CSV table of C-alpha atoms and ligand atoms in Angstrom, one decimal:
chain,number,residue,atom,x,y,z
A,1,MET,CA,17.7,11.4,18.3
A,2,ALA,CA,14.5,11.3,16.2
A,3,GLU,CA,13.1,14.5,14.9
A,4,PRO,CA,9.6,15.3,16.3
A,5,PHE,CA,6.6,16.4,14.2
A,6,ASN,CA,2.9,16.8,15.1
A,7,ILE,CA,1.8,15.3,11.8
A,8,VAL,CA,3.7,13.1,9.3
A,9,VAL,CA,2.1,12.5,5.9
A,10,VAL,CA,3.5,9.7,3.8
A,11,GLY,CA,2.8,10.2,0.1
A,12,ALA,CA,2.6,13.5,-1.8
A,13,GLY,CA,-0.2,12.7,-4.3
A,14,PRO,CA,-3.5,14.5,-4.1
A,15,ALA,CA,-4.5,12.7,-0.8
A,16,GLY,CA,-1.2,13.6,0.9
A,17,LEU,CA,-1.2,17.2,-0.4
A,18,ALA,CA,-4.7,17.8,0.8
A,19,ALA,CA,-3.9,16.2,4.2
A,20,ALA,CA,-0.7,18.3,4.6
A,21,GLU,CA,-2.5,21.5,3.6
A,22,ALA,CA,-5.4,20.9,6.0
A,23,ALA,CA,-3.1,20.0,8.9
A,24,LEU,CA,-1.0,23.1,8.2
A,25,SER,CA,-4.1,25.3,8.2
A,26,ASN,CA,-4.9,24.1,11.7
A,27,GLY,CA,-1.5,25.1,13.0
A,28,ALA,CA,0.3,21.7,13.0
A,29,ARG,CA,4.0,21.2,12.4
A,30,VAL,CA,4.0,18.9,9.4
A,31,ALA,CA,6.5,16.6,7.7
A,32,TRP,CA,5.4,15.2,4.3
A,33,LEU,CA,7.5,12.9,2.3
A,34,ASP,CA,7.5,10.9,-0.8
A,35,ALA,CA,9.7,8.3,-2.5
A,36,GLN,CA,9.5,10.4,-5.7
A,37,ALA,CA,11.8,13.4,-6.3
A,38,THR,CA,8.8,15.7,-6.9
A,39,ALA,CA,5.4,16.1,-5.3
A,40,GLY,CA,2.2,15.2,-7.1
A,41,GLY,CA,1.9,11.5,-6.8
A,42,GLN,CA,0.7,9.5,-9.9
A,43,VAL,CA,-1.9,11.7,-11.4
A,44,TRP,CA,0.0,15.0,-10.9
A,45,ARG,CA,3.5,13.6,-11.7
A,46,LYS,CA,5.6,16.5,-12.9
A,47,ASP,CA,5.9,16.4,-16.7
A,48,LEU,CA,9.4,17.6,-17.8
A,49,ALA,CA,8.0,19.0,-21.0
A,50,HIS,CA,4.7,20.4,-19.7
A,51,GLY,CA,5.1,20.9,-16.0
A,52,TRP,CA,2.4,20.3,-13.4
A,53,PRO,CA,-1.3,21.0,-14.1
A,54,ARG,CA,-1.9,24.5,-12.8
A,55,ASP,CA,-4.1,23.5,-9.8
A,56,ALA,CA,-1.6,21.0,-8.7
A,57,GLN,CA,1.3,23.4,-9.0
A,58,ASN,CA,-0.5,26.0,-6.8
A,59,VAL,CA,-1.2,23.6,-4.0
A,60,ILE,CA,2.3,22.1,-4.2
A,61,GLU,CA,3.8,25.5,-3.9
A,62,ARG,CA,1.5,26.5,-1.0
A,63,VAL,CA,2.4,23.4,1.0
A,64,THR,CA,6.1,23.3,0.2
A,65,GLN,CA,6.6,27.0,1.1
A,66,HIS,CA,4.6,26.9,4.3
A,67,ALA,CA,6.8,27.9,7.3
A,68,ASN,CA,5.5,24.9,9.3
A,69,ALA,CA,6.1,22.3,6.6
A,70,THR,CA,9.1,20.1,6.1
A,71,TRP,CA,9.2,18.5,2.6
A,72,MET,CA,11.3,15.3,2.3
A,73,PRO,CA,11.6,14.3,-1.4
A,74,GLN,CA,13.1,11.0,-2.5
A,75,THR,CA,12.4,9.6,1.0
A,76,GLN,CA,11.2,6.1,1.6
A,77,VAL,CA,9.7,4.8,4.8
A,78,ILE,CA,11.7,1.7,5.5
A,79,SER,CA,10.1,0.7,8.8
A,80,ALA,CA,7.7,2.0,11.4
A,81,GLU,CA,7.0,1.2,15.0
A,82,SER,CA,5.8,2.9,18.2
A,83,GLY,CA,5.3,6.4,16.8
A,84,GLN,CA,8.5,6.4,14.9
A,85,LEU,CA,9.4,6.0,11.2
A,86,LEU,CA,12.8,4.9,9.9
A,87,LEU,CA,13.4,6.9,6.7
A,88,GLN,CA,16.0,6.6,3.9
A,89,ASP,CA,16.9,9.1,1.2
A,90,PRO,CA,19.8,8.8,-1.3
A,91,SER,CA,22.4,9.9,1.3
A,92,ARG,CA,21.2,9.0,4.8
A,93,ALA,CA,18.9,7.0,7.1
A,94,TRP,CA,17.2,8.7,10.0
A,95,ARG,CA,14.1,8.6,12.3
A,96,ILE,CA,11.2,11.0,12.9
A,97,THR,CA,8.4,10.8,15.4
A,98,TYR,CA,4.8,11.8,15.1
A,99,ASP,CA,1.7,12.6,17.2
A,100,ALA,CA,-0.4,11.5,14.2
A,101,LEU,CA,0.5,9.7,11.0
A,102,ILE,CA,-1.4,10.0,7.7
A,103,LEU,CA,-0.9,7.3,5.2
A,104,ALA,CA,-1.5,8.5,1.7
A,105,THR,CA,0.6,5.9,-0.1
A,106,GLY,CA,-1.7,5.6,-3.1
A,107,ALA,CA,-1.7,2.7,-5.6
A,108,ARG,CA,0.4,1.0,-8.2
A,109,GLU,CA,-0.7,-0.6,-11.5
A,110,LEU,CA,-1.8,-4.2,-11.7
A,111,LEU,CA,0.5,-5.8,-14.3
A,112,LEU,CA,-0.5,-9.3,-15.4
A,113,PRO,CA,1.9,-11.7,-17.2
A,114,PHE,CA,1.4,-12.9,-20.8
A,115,PRO,CA,3.8,-14.3,-23.3
A,116,GLY,CA,6.3,-11.5,-24.2
A,117,TRP,CA,5.3,-9.1,-21.5
A,118,THR,CA,8.9,-8.6,-20.4
A,119,LEU,CA,10.2,-7.5,-23.9
A,120,PRO,CA,11.7,-4.0,-24.1
A,121,GLY,CA,8.9,-1.8,-25.4
A,122,VAL,CA,6.2,-3.3,-23.1
A,123,THR,CA,5.2,-1.3,-20.0
A,124,GLY,CA,2.1,-0.6,-17.9
A,125,ALA,CA,-0.4,2.0,-19.1
A,126,GLY,CA,0.3,4.3,-16.2
A,127,GLY,CA,3.9,3.2,-16.5
A,128,LEU,CA,4.1,4.6,-20.0
A,129,GLN,CA,2.6,7.9,-18.8
A,130,ALA,CA,5.2,8.1,-16.1
A,131,LEU,CA,8.0,7.4,-18.6
A,132,ALA,CA,6.7,10.0,-21.1
A,133,LYS,CA,6.4,12.7,-18.4
A,134,GLN,CA,10.0,11.9,-17.4
A,135,GLY,CA,11.3,12.4,-20.9
A,136,TRP,CA,11.1,9.0,-22.5
A,137,PRO,CA,11.0,9.8,-26.3
A,138,LEU,CA,7.7,8.8,-27.8
A,139,ALA,CA,7.6,11.1,-30.8
A,140,GLY,CA,6.6,9.2,-34.0
A,141,ARG,CA,6.5,5.8,-32.2
A,142,ARG,CA,3.6,3.4,-32.9
A,143,VAL,CA,1.9,2.9,-29.5
A,144,VAL,CA,-0.9,0.5,-28.5
A,145,ILE,CA,-2.7,1.0,-25.2
A,146,ALA,CA,-4.5,-2.0,-23.6
A,147,GLY,CA,-5.9,-3.4,-20.4
A,148,SER,CA,-8.9,-2.1,-18.6
A,149,GLY,CA,-10.4,1.0,-17.1
A,150,PRO,CA,-10.4,4.8,-17.6
A,151,LEU,CA,-6.7,5.0,-17.0
A,152,LEU,CA,-6.3,3.7,-20.6
A,153,LEU,CA,-7.8,7.0,-21.9
A,154,ALA,CA,-5.5,9.1,-19.8
A,155,ALA,CA,-2.4,7.1,-20.9
A,156,ALA,CA,-3.4,7.4,-24.5
A,157,ALA,CA,-3.9,11.2,-24.2
A,158,THR,CA,-0.5,11.5,-22.5
A,159,ALA,CA,1.2,9.4,-25.2
A,160,LYS,CA,-0.4,11.5,-27.9
A,161,ARG,CA,0.6,14.8,-26.3
A,162,HIS,CA,4.2,13.5,-26.4
A,163,GLY,CA,4.0,12.9,-30.1
A,164,ALA,CA,3.2,9.2,-30.2
A,165,ARG,CA,1.1,7.6,-33.0
A,166,VAL,CA,-1.5,5.9,-30.9
A,167,LEU,CA,-2.7,3.0,-33.0
A,168,GLY,CA,-5.6,2.0,-30.8
A,169,ILE,CA,-7.0,1.5,-27.3
A,170,TYR,CA,-8.0,-2.1,-26.4
A,171,GLU,CA,-10.3,-2.5,-23.5
A,172,GLN,CA,-10.9,-6.0,-22.1
A,173,ALA,CA,-14.4,-5.2,-20.8
A,174,ASN,CA,-17.2,-5.8,-23.4
A,175,LYS,CA,-19.1,-3.0,-25.1
A,176,ALA,CA,-22.4,-3.4,-23.3
A,177,THR,CA,-20.7,-3.2,-19.9
A,178,VAL,CA,-18.6,-0.1,-20.8
A,179,GLN,CA,-21.6,1.6,-22.2
A,180,ARG,CA,-23.6,0.9,-19.1
A,181,PHE,CA,-20.8,2.5,-17.1
A,182,ALA,CA,-20.7,5.5,-19.4
A,183,ARG,CA,-24.5,6.0,-19.0
A,184,LYS,CA,-24.0,6.2,-15.2
A,185,LEU,CA,-21.3,8.9,-15.4
A,186,TRP,CA,-23.9,11.7,-15.2
A,187,HIS,CA,-24.0,11.0,-11.4
A,188,TRP,CA,-20.4,12.4,-11.3
A,189,PRO,CA,-20.4,15.4,-13.6
A,190,GLY,CA,-16.7,16.1,-13.1
A,191,LYS,CA,-15.9,12.6,-14.3
A,192,ALA,CA,-18.3,12.9,-17.2
A,193,LEU,CA,-16.5,16.1,-18.3
A,194,GLN,CA,-13.1,14.5,-17.9
A,195,ALA,CA,-14.2,11.5,-20.0
A,196,ALA,CA,-15.6,13.8,-22.7
A,197,SER,CA,-12.5,15.9,-22.8
A,198,LEU,CA,-10.3,12.8,-23.1
A,199,ARG,CA,-12.5,11.3,-25.9
A,200,ALA,CA,-12.3,14.6,-27.8
A,201,GLN,CA,-8.5,14.6,-27.5
A,202,LEU,CA,-8.4,11.0,-28.7
A,203,ALA,CA,-10.8,11.6,-31.7
A,204,GLY,CA,-9.9,9.3,-34.6
A,205,ILE,CA,-8.1,6.7,-32.4
A,206,PRO,CA,-9.9,3.3,-32.5
A,207,TYR,CA,-11.3,2.2,-29.2
A,208,ARG,CA,-12.0,-1.6,-29.2
A,209,TYR,CA,-14.1,-3.5,-26.6
A,210,GLY,CA,-13.7,-7.1,-25.5
A,211,SER,CA,-10.1,-7.1,-26.7
A,212,ILE,CA,-7.2,-8.6,-24.9
A,213,VAL,CA,-3.5,-8.6,-25.8
A,214,ALA,CA,-2.6,-12.3,-25.8
A,215,ARG,CA,1.1,-12.1,-26.9
A,216,ALA,CA,3.9,-9.6,-27.5
A,217,ILE,CA,6.3,-10.6,-30.2
A,218,GLY,CA,9.8,-9.4,-30.9
A,219,ASP,CA,13.5,-10.3,-31.3
A,220,GLY,CA,15.1,-8.5,-28.5
A,221,ALA,CA,12.5,-5.7,-28.5
A,222,LEU,CA,8.8,-5.4,-29.2
A,223,GLN,CA,7.8,-5.7,-32.9
A,224,SER,CA,4.2,-6.7,-32.9
A,225,ILE,CA,1.3,-8.0,-30.7
A,226,GLU,CA,-1.6,-10.3,-31.0
A,227,VAL,CA,-4.9,-9.0,-29.8
A,228,ASP,CA,-7.7,-11.5,-29.2
A,229,GLY,CA,-11.1,-9.7,-29.8
A,230,PRO,CA,-14.7,-10.3,-30.8
A,231,HIS,CA,-13.6,-10.9,-34.4
A,232,GLY,CA,-10.7,-13.2,-33.7
A,233,VAL,CA,-7.0,-12.7,-33.4
A,234,GLU,CA,-5.5,-9.5,-34.9
A,235,ARG,CA,-1.7,-9.0,-35.4
A,236,ILE,CA,-0.6,-5.4,-35.0
A,237,ALA,CA,2.9,-4.1,-35.7
A,238,CYS,CA,4.0,-1.6,-33.1
A,239,ASP,CA,7.0,-0.1,-31.2
A,240,GLN,CA,5.4,0.3,-27.8
A,241,LEU,CA,2.7,-1.5,-25.9
A,242,ALA,CA,1.2,-0.2,-22.6
A,243,VAL,CA,-1.0,-2.7,-20.7
A,244,GLY,CA,-2.6,-2.0,-17.4
A,245,TYR,CA,-5.3,-4.0,-15.6
A,246,GLY,CA,-6.3,-1.4,-13.0
A,247,LEU,CA,-4.7,-0.4,-9.7
A,248,VAL,CA,-3.7,-2.0,-6.5
A,249,PRO,CA,-3.5,-0.1,-3.2
A,250,ASN,CA,0.0,0.3,-1.6
A,251,VAL,CA,-0.7,-1.2,1.8
A,252,GLU,CA,2.7,-2.5,2.8
A,253,LEU,CA,3.4,0.2,5.4
A,254,ALA,CA,-0.2,0.1,6.8
A,255,HIS,CA,0.1,-3.7,7.0
A,256,TRP,CA,3.3,-3.5,9.0
A,257,LEU,CA,1.6,-0.9,11.4
A,258,GLY,CA,-1.2,-3.5,12.0
A,259,CYS,CA,-4.0,-1.4,10.4
A,260,ALA,CA,-7.2,-3.5,9.7
A,261,MET,CA,-7.9,-4.2,6.1
A,262,GLN,CA,-10.7,-5.3,3.8
A,263,ASN,CA,-10.6,-7.7,0.9
A,264,GLU,CA,-7.7,-9.6,2.6
A,265,GLY,CA,-6.2,-12.2,0.3
A,266,ALA,CA,-6.5,-10.6,-3.1
A,267,HIS,CA,-5.7,-6.9,-3.0
A,268,PRO,CA,-6.4,-5.5,0.4
A,269,TYR,CA,-7.3,-1.9,1.2
A,270,LEU,CA,-7.5,-0.1,4.5
A,271,THR,CA,-10.6,0.1,6.7
A,272,VAL,CA,-11.2,3.6,7.9
A,273,ASP,CA,-14.1,5.4,9.7
A,274,ALA,CA,-15.9,8.5,8.5
A,275,THR,CA,-13.0,10.7,9.6
A,276,GLN,CA,-10.4,8.5,7.9
A,277,ARG,CA,-9.1,7.0,11.1
A,278,THR,CA,-7.7,3.5,10.8
A,279,SER,CA,-7.9,0.8,13.5
A,280,VAL,CA,-4.5,1.9,14.9
A,281,ALA,CA,-4.5,4.8,17.3
A,282,ASN,CA,-3.3,8.1,15.8
A,283,VAL,CA,-2.9,6.6,12.3
A,284,TYR,CA,-5.2,8.0,9.5
A,285,ALA,CA,-5.4,7.0,5.8
A,286,ALA,CA,-6.6,8.7,2.7
A,287,GLY,CA,-6.9,8.1,-1.1
A,288,GLU,CA,-6.2,5.0,-3.1
A,289,VAL,CA,-4.7,3.1,-0.1
A,290,CYS,CA,-8.3,3.0,1.2
A,291,GLY,CA,-9.6,1.5,-2.1
A,292,ILE,CA,-9.3,2.8,-5.7
A,293,GLY,CA,-11.5,5.9,-5.9
A,294,GLY,CA,-9.6,8.3,-8.2
A,295,ARG,CA,-8.2,11.8,-7.8
A,296,ASP,CA,-11.2,13.7,-6.5
A,297,CYS,CA,-11.9,11.1,-3.8
A,298,ALA,CA,-8.2,11.1,-2.8
A,299,TRP,CA,-8.3,14.9,-2.4
A,300,LEU,CA,-11.5,14.9,-0.3
A,301,GLU,CA,-10.2,12.1,2.0
A,302,GLY,CA,-6.9,13.8,2.4
A,303,ARG,CA,-8.6,17.0,3.5
A,304,ILE,CA,-10.8,15.0,6.0
A,305,ALA,CA,-7.7,13.1,7.4
A,306,GLY,CA,-5.7,16.3,7.8
A,307,LEU,CA,-8.5,18.1,9.7
A,308,ALA,CA,-9.3,15.0,11.8
A,309,ALA,CA,-5.7,14.3,12.7
A,310,THR,CA,-5.4,17.9,14.1
A,311,GLY,CA,-8.6,17.8,16.0
A,312,ALA,CA,-10.5,20.3,13.7
A,313,SER,CA,-14.1,19.9,12.9
A,314,ILE,CA,-15.1,18.6,9.4
A,315,ASP,CA,-17.9,20.2,7.4
A,316,GLY,CA,-20.7,17.8,6.7
A,317,SER,CA,-20.7,18.8,3.0
A,318,VAL,CA,-17.1,17.5,2.6
A,319,LEU,CA,-18.2,14.2,4.2
A,320,ARG,CA,-21.1,13.9,1.8
A,321,LYS,CA,-19.0,14.7,-1.2
A,322,GLN,CA,-16.5,12.0,-0.1
A,323,ARG,CA,-19.2,9.4,0.1
A,324,HIS,CA,-20.4,10.3,-3.3
A,325,ALA,CA,-16.9,10.0,-4.7
A,326,ARG,CA,-16.5,6.6,-3.2
A,327,ALA,CA,-19.6,5.4,-5.0
A,328,PHE,CA,-17.8,6.1,-8.2
A,329,ALA,CA,-15.1,3.7,-7.1
A,330,ALA,CA,-17.7,1.0,-6.6
A,331,ALA,CA,-19.1,1.6,-10.1
A,332,LEU,CA,-15.6,1.2,-11.5
A,333,ARG,CA,-15.0,-2.1,-9.8
A,334,GLU,CA,-18.3,-3.4,-11.0
A,335,HIS,CA,-18.0,-2.5,-14.6
A,336,PHE,CA,-14.3,-3.2,-15.2
A,337,ALA,CA,-14.1,-6.7,-13.6
A,338,LEU,CA,-11.4,-8.7,-15.4
A,339,ASP,CA,-12.2,-11.5,-17.9
A,340,PRO,CA,-10.8,-14.8,-16.4
A,341,TYR,CA,-9.4,-15.5,-19.9
A,342,ILE,CA,-6.6,-13.0,-19.0
A,343,TYR,CA,-5.5,-15.4,-16.1
A,344,ASP,CA,-4.8,-18.2,-18.6
A,345,LEU,CA,-2.6,-16.2,-20.9
A,346,PRO,CA,0.8,-17.0,-19.4
A,347,ASP,CA,2.4,-20.3,-20.6
A,348,LEU,CA,4.7,-22.4,-18.6
A,349,ASP,CA,7.8,-20.4,-19.8
A,350,THR,CA,6.3,-17.0,-19.2
A,351,LEU,CA,8.4,-15.1,-16.6
A,352,ILE,CA,6.4,-14.3,-13.5
A,353,CYS,CA,9.1,-12.6,-11.5
A,354,ARG,CA,10.8,-10.3,-13.9
A,355,CYS,CA,13.3,-9.1,-11.4
A,356,GLU,CA,14.7,-12.6,-10.7
A,357,ASP,CA,13.7,-14.3,-14.1
A,358,VAL,CA,11.4,-16.9,-12.5
A,359,PRO,CA,9.1,-18.7,-15.1
A,360,LEU,CA,5.6,-19.9,-14.2
A,361,HIS,CA,6.6,-23.6,-14.3
A,362,ALA,CA,9.2,-23.0,-11.5
A,363,LEU,CA,6.3,-22.3,-9.1
A,364,ASP,CA,4.5,-25.5,-9.9
A,365,HIS,CA,5.2,-27.3,-6.6
A,366,HIS,CA,4.7,-24.4,-4.3
A,367,ASP,CA,1.4,-23.5,-2.6
A,368,ASN,CA,2.5,-20.4,-0.8
A,369,ALA,CA,4.6,-17.3,-1.5
A,370,ARG,CA,7.2,-18.1,1.2
A,371,SER,CA,8.0,-21.5,-0.1
A,372,ALA,CA,8.2,-20.2,-3.7
A,373,LYS,CA,10.4,-17.4,-2.6
A,374,LEU,CA,12.9,-19.6,-0.7
A,375,ALA,CA,13.2,-22.1,-3.6
A,376,THR,CA,13.1,-19.8,-6.6
A,377,ARG,CA,13.9,-16.2,-5.5
A,378,CYS,CA,10.4,-15.2,-6.8
A,379,GLY,CA,9.7,-11.8,-5.2
A,380,MET,CA,13.2,-11.2,-3.9
A,381,GLY,CA,14.2,-8.6,-6.5
A,382,ALA,CA,14.1,-4.8,-6.6
A,383,CYS,CA,10.3,-4.6,-6.5
A,384,GLN,CA,10.1,-6.9,-3.5
A,385,GLY,CA,7.2,-8.8,-4.9
A,386,ARG,CA,5.1,-5.7,-5.6
A,387,VAL,CA,4.7,-6.8,-9.2
A,388,CYS,CA,4.9,-10.7,-9.2
A,389,GLY,CA,3.4,-11.2,-5.7
A,390,THR,CA,0.4,-9.0,-6.7
A,391,ALA,CA,0.0,-10.8,-10.0
A,392,LEU,CA,0.2,-14.2,-8.4
A,393,ALA,CA,-2.5,-13.1,-5.9
A,394,GLU,CA,-4.7,-11.9,-8.8
A,395,LEU,CA,-4.1,-15.2,-10.7
A,396,GLY,CA,-5.3,-17.1,-7.7
A,397,ARG,CA,-2.0,-18.9,-7.1
A,398,PHE,CA,-1.4,-17.6,-3.5
A,399,PRO,CA,-1.8,-14.4,-1.5
A,400,ARG,CA,1.0,-11.9,-1.4
A,401,SER,CA,3.1,-12.3,1.8
A,402,GLY,CA,6.3,-11.1,3.4
A,403,LEU,CA,5.1,-7.6,4.1
A,404,ARG,CA,7.7,-6.7,6.6
A,405,PRO,CA,10.7,-4.3,6.9
A,406,PRO,CA,12.6,-3.3,5.1
A,407,LEU,CA,9.6,-2.1,3.1
A,408,PHE,CA,11.9,-1.1,0.2
A,409,PRO,CA,15.4,-2.4,-0.7
A,410,ALA,CA,17.7,-0.6,1.8
A,411,ARG,CA,21.3,0.2,2.0
A,412,LEU,CA,23.5,-1.7,4.5
A,413,ALA,CA,23.8,1.5,6.6
A,414,THR,CA,20.0,1.8,6.8
A,415,LEU,CA,19.7,-1.9,7.8
A,416,GLY,CA,22.2,-1.1,10.5
A,417,GLU,CA,19.8,1.5,11.8
A,418,LEU,CA,17.1,-1.1,12.1
A,419,ASP,CA,19.2,-2.8,14.8
A,420,SER,CA,21.2,0.2,16.2
A,421,PRO,CA,21.4,0.6,20.0
A,422,CYS,CA,19.4,3.8,20.1
A,423,SER,CA,16.5,2.2,18.3
A,424,GLN,CA,16.3,-1.0,20.4
A,425,GLY,CA,12.8,-1.5,21.7
A,426,SER,CA,11.5,0.6,18.8
A,427,PHE,CA,12.8,-1.2,15.7
A,428,SER,CA,13.6,-4.8,15.7
B,1,FAD,C1,1.0,4.8,-12.8
B,1,FAD,C2,-0.3,5.5,-12.5
B,1,FAD,C3,-0.8,6.5,-13.3
B,1,FAD,C4,-2.0,7.2,-13.0
B,1,FAD,N1,-2.4,8.2,-13.9
B,1,FAD,C5,-3.6,8.7,-13.7
B,1,FAD,C6,-4.2,9.8,-14.5
B,1,FAD,O1,-3.5,10.1,-15.5
B,1,FAD,N2,-5.4,10.3,-14.3
B,1,FAD,C7,-6.1,9.9,-13.2
B,1,FAD,O2,-7.2,10.4,-13.0
B,1,FAD,N3,-5.7,9.0,-12.3
B,1,FAD,C8,-4.5,8.4,-12.5
B,1,FAD,N4,-4.0,7.4,-11.7
B,1,FAD,C9,-4.8,7.0,-10.6
B,1,FAD,C10,-4.3,7.7,-9.3
B,1,FAD,O3,-3.9,6.7,-8.5
B,1,FAD,C11,-5.2,8.6,-8.6
B,1,FAD,O4,-6.1,9.3,-9.4
B,1,FAD,C12,-4.5,9.6,-7.6
B,1,FAD,O5,-3.2,9.9,-8.0
B,1,FAD,C13,-4.5,9.0,-6.3
B,1,FAD,O6,-4.0,9.9,-5.4
B,1,FAD,P1,-3.3,9.4,-4.0
B,1,FAD,O7,-2.8,10.6,-3.3
B,1,FAD,O8,-4.2,8.5,-3.3
B,1,FAD,O9,-2.1,8.5,-4.4
B,1,FAD,P2,-0.8,8.7,-5.4
B,1,FAD,O10,-1.0,9.8,-6.4
B,1,FAD,O11,-0.5,7.3,-5.9
B,1,FAD,O12,0.3,9.1,-4.4
B,1,FAD,C14,0.9,8.2,-3.5
B,1,FAD,C15,2.4,8.6,-3.3
B,1,FAD,O13,2.9,7.9,-2.1
B,1,FAD,C16,4.2,7.6,-2.3
B,1,FAD,N5,4.6,6.5,-1.5
B,1,FAD,C17,3.9,5.3,-1.4
B,1,FAD,N6,4.5,4.5,-0.4
B,1,FAD,C18,5.5,5.2,0.1
B,1,FAD,C19,6.5,5.0,1.1
B,1,FAD,N7,6.5,3.8,1.8
B,1,FAD,N8,7.5,5.9,1.4
B,1,FAD,C20,7.4,7.1,0.7
B,1,FAD,N9,6.5,7.4,-0.3
B,1,FAD,C21,5.6,6.5,-0.6
B,1,FAD,C22,4.3,7.3,-3.8
B,1,FAD,O14,5.6,7.5,-4.3
B,1,FAD,C23,3.3,8.3,-4.4
B,1,FAD,O15,3.9,9.4,-4.9
B,1,FAD,C24,-2.8,6.8,-11.9
B,1,FAD,C25,-2.3,5.7,-11.1
B,1,FAD,C26,-1.1,5.1,-11.4
B,1,FAD,C27,-0.6,4.0,-10.5
């Protein structure tokens, strides 16, 4: 028997937290869940050494301790249909039902292949942040941060706070473009302050424009990198490289539910109306899953979705702030567009699917993801194509496909639930 809730919120980042809090304030019985063990999502991931930021901790405690809230950590949505979700945590699989569903599934990093990118010591920029916050030792290690966008500054600051020697930040966008973006920041004073604070924390660390990591070199682990920049190729000895090329919305669950998307083909994101309603009845969405907009935008949209899903009215000023925050997202996209040179970096032997060790040349005779998957196992590993499928879409090889349950690798007992008699007609 599925457990019933008024509102189910998937994702406990800023969008999910704001949605849950708003729905609770309107008297709803709310379940909120996240694949992670602690709430906070990406930006407010709990740091083992430093805890949560104070604001995040306050809201997490308020929501978790609310009498009408049921918090489900380490819980993944495996499938969804007809007002039901099939969930899995480390010990069981079960179903819940909802009157309204709020998708706050956030985003993941865009990782693009280049020679050496699978060496131990190479991670994403946000990936390095996550590792550091979870206790990965960085003290004294020589770290290079590279890729594109403001996340590089946040990653460098986290690495520094954890004792790393940050050798430099290498941004692929050119100087003129980044400076144009910086000049526009006054439109968003909160962002301008955040940027100024990060630059102050990173004083003395070189920030290079128009620079792309072309190769990671090492015998069994990272030892050095080659950076291609305005003054030619520079070789840098380092222990850790963190490269992130921006973020990609996590739309897999929304896709399975049939929600309309924009930007189909490359990295789709959800289409929502002014009250965060998707094209599917009783399904709302907020935050990065609606397009990369950052923390403040995620928070505002979560609040709007939580109020709308419970039938409460929404203050016009919140809607205006949300539109303003979305304009920041558009500015980000415009100024940090990727240099096509990055797409030419992988050579024929570069691994594309790092879960299943599939090199680029193995994909030569395939013109769609399904054919490549059947012949090479590309996309069939633990990440289920979230890394390689997304990279291949960005490289223009073929769009990501196969977005169907199980949405995460599932235990046999969970797969049994997909076909169990009591779910017939609901899950198939
Ligand atoms: C690795 C990384 C690091 C980042 N670091 C920063 C930073 O330092 N500063 C900054 O300003 N921005 C950072 N960002 C940008 C960040 O995405 C946003 O600023 C903010 O976290 C967005 O909030 P959100 O609630 O939309 O999504 P998120 O914070 O991404 O939260 C979404 C949550 O949904 C959960 N989830 C997704 N799908 C499922 C599912 N099917 N079942 C269960 N749970 C699910 C995820 O586990 C995640 O916790 C980072 C992004 C990434 C990817």
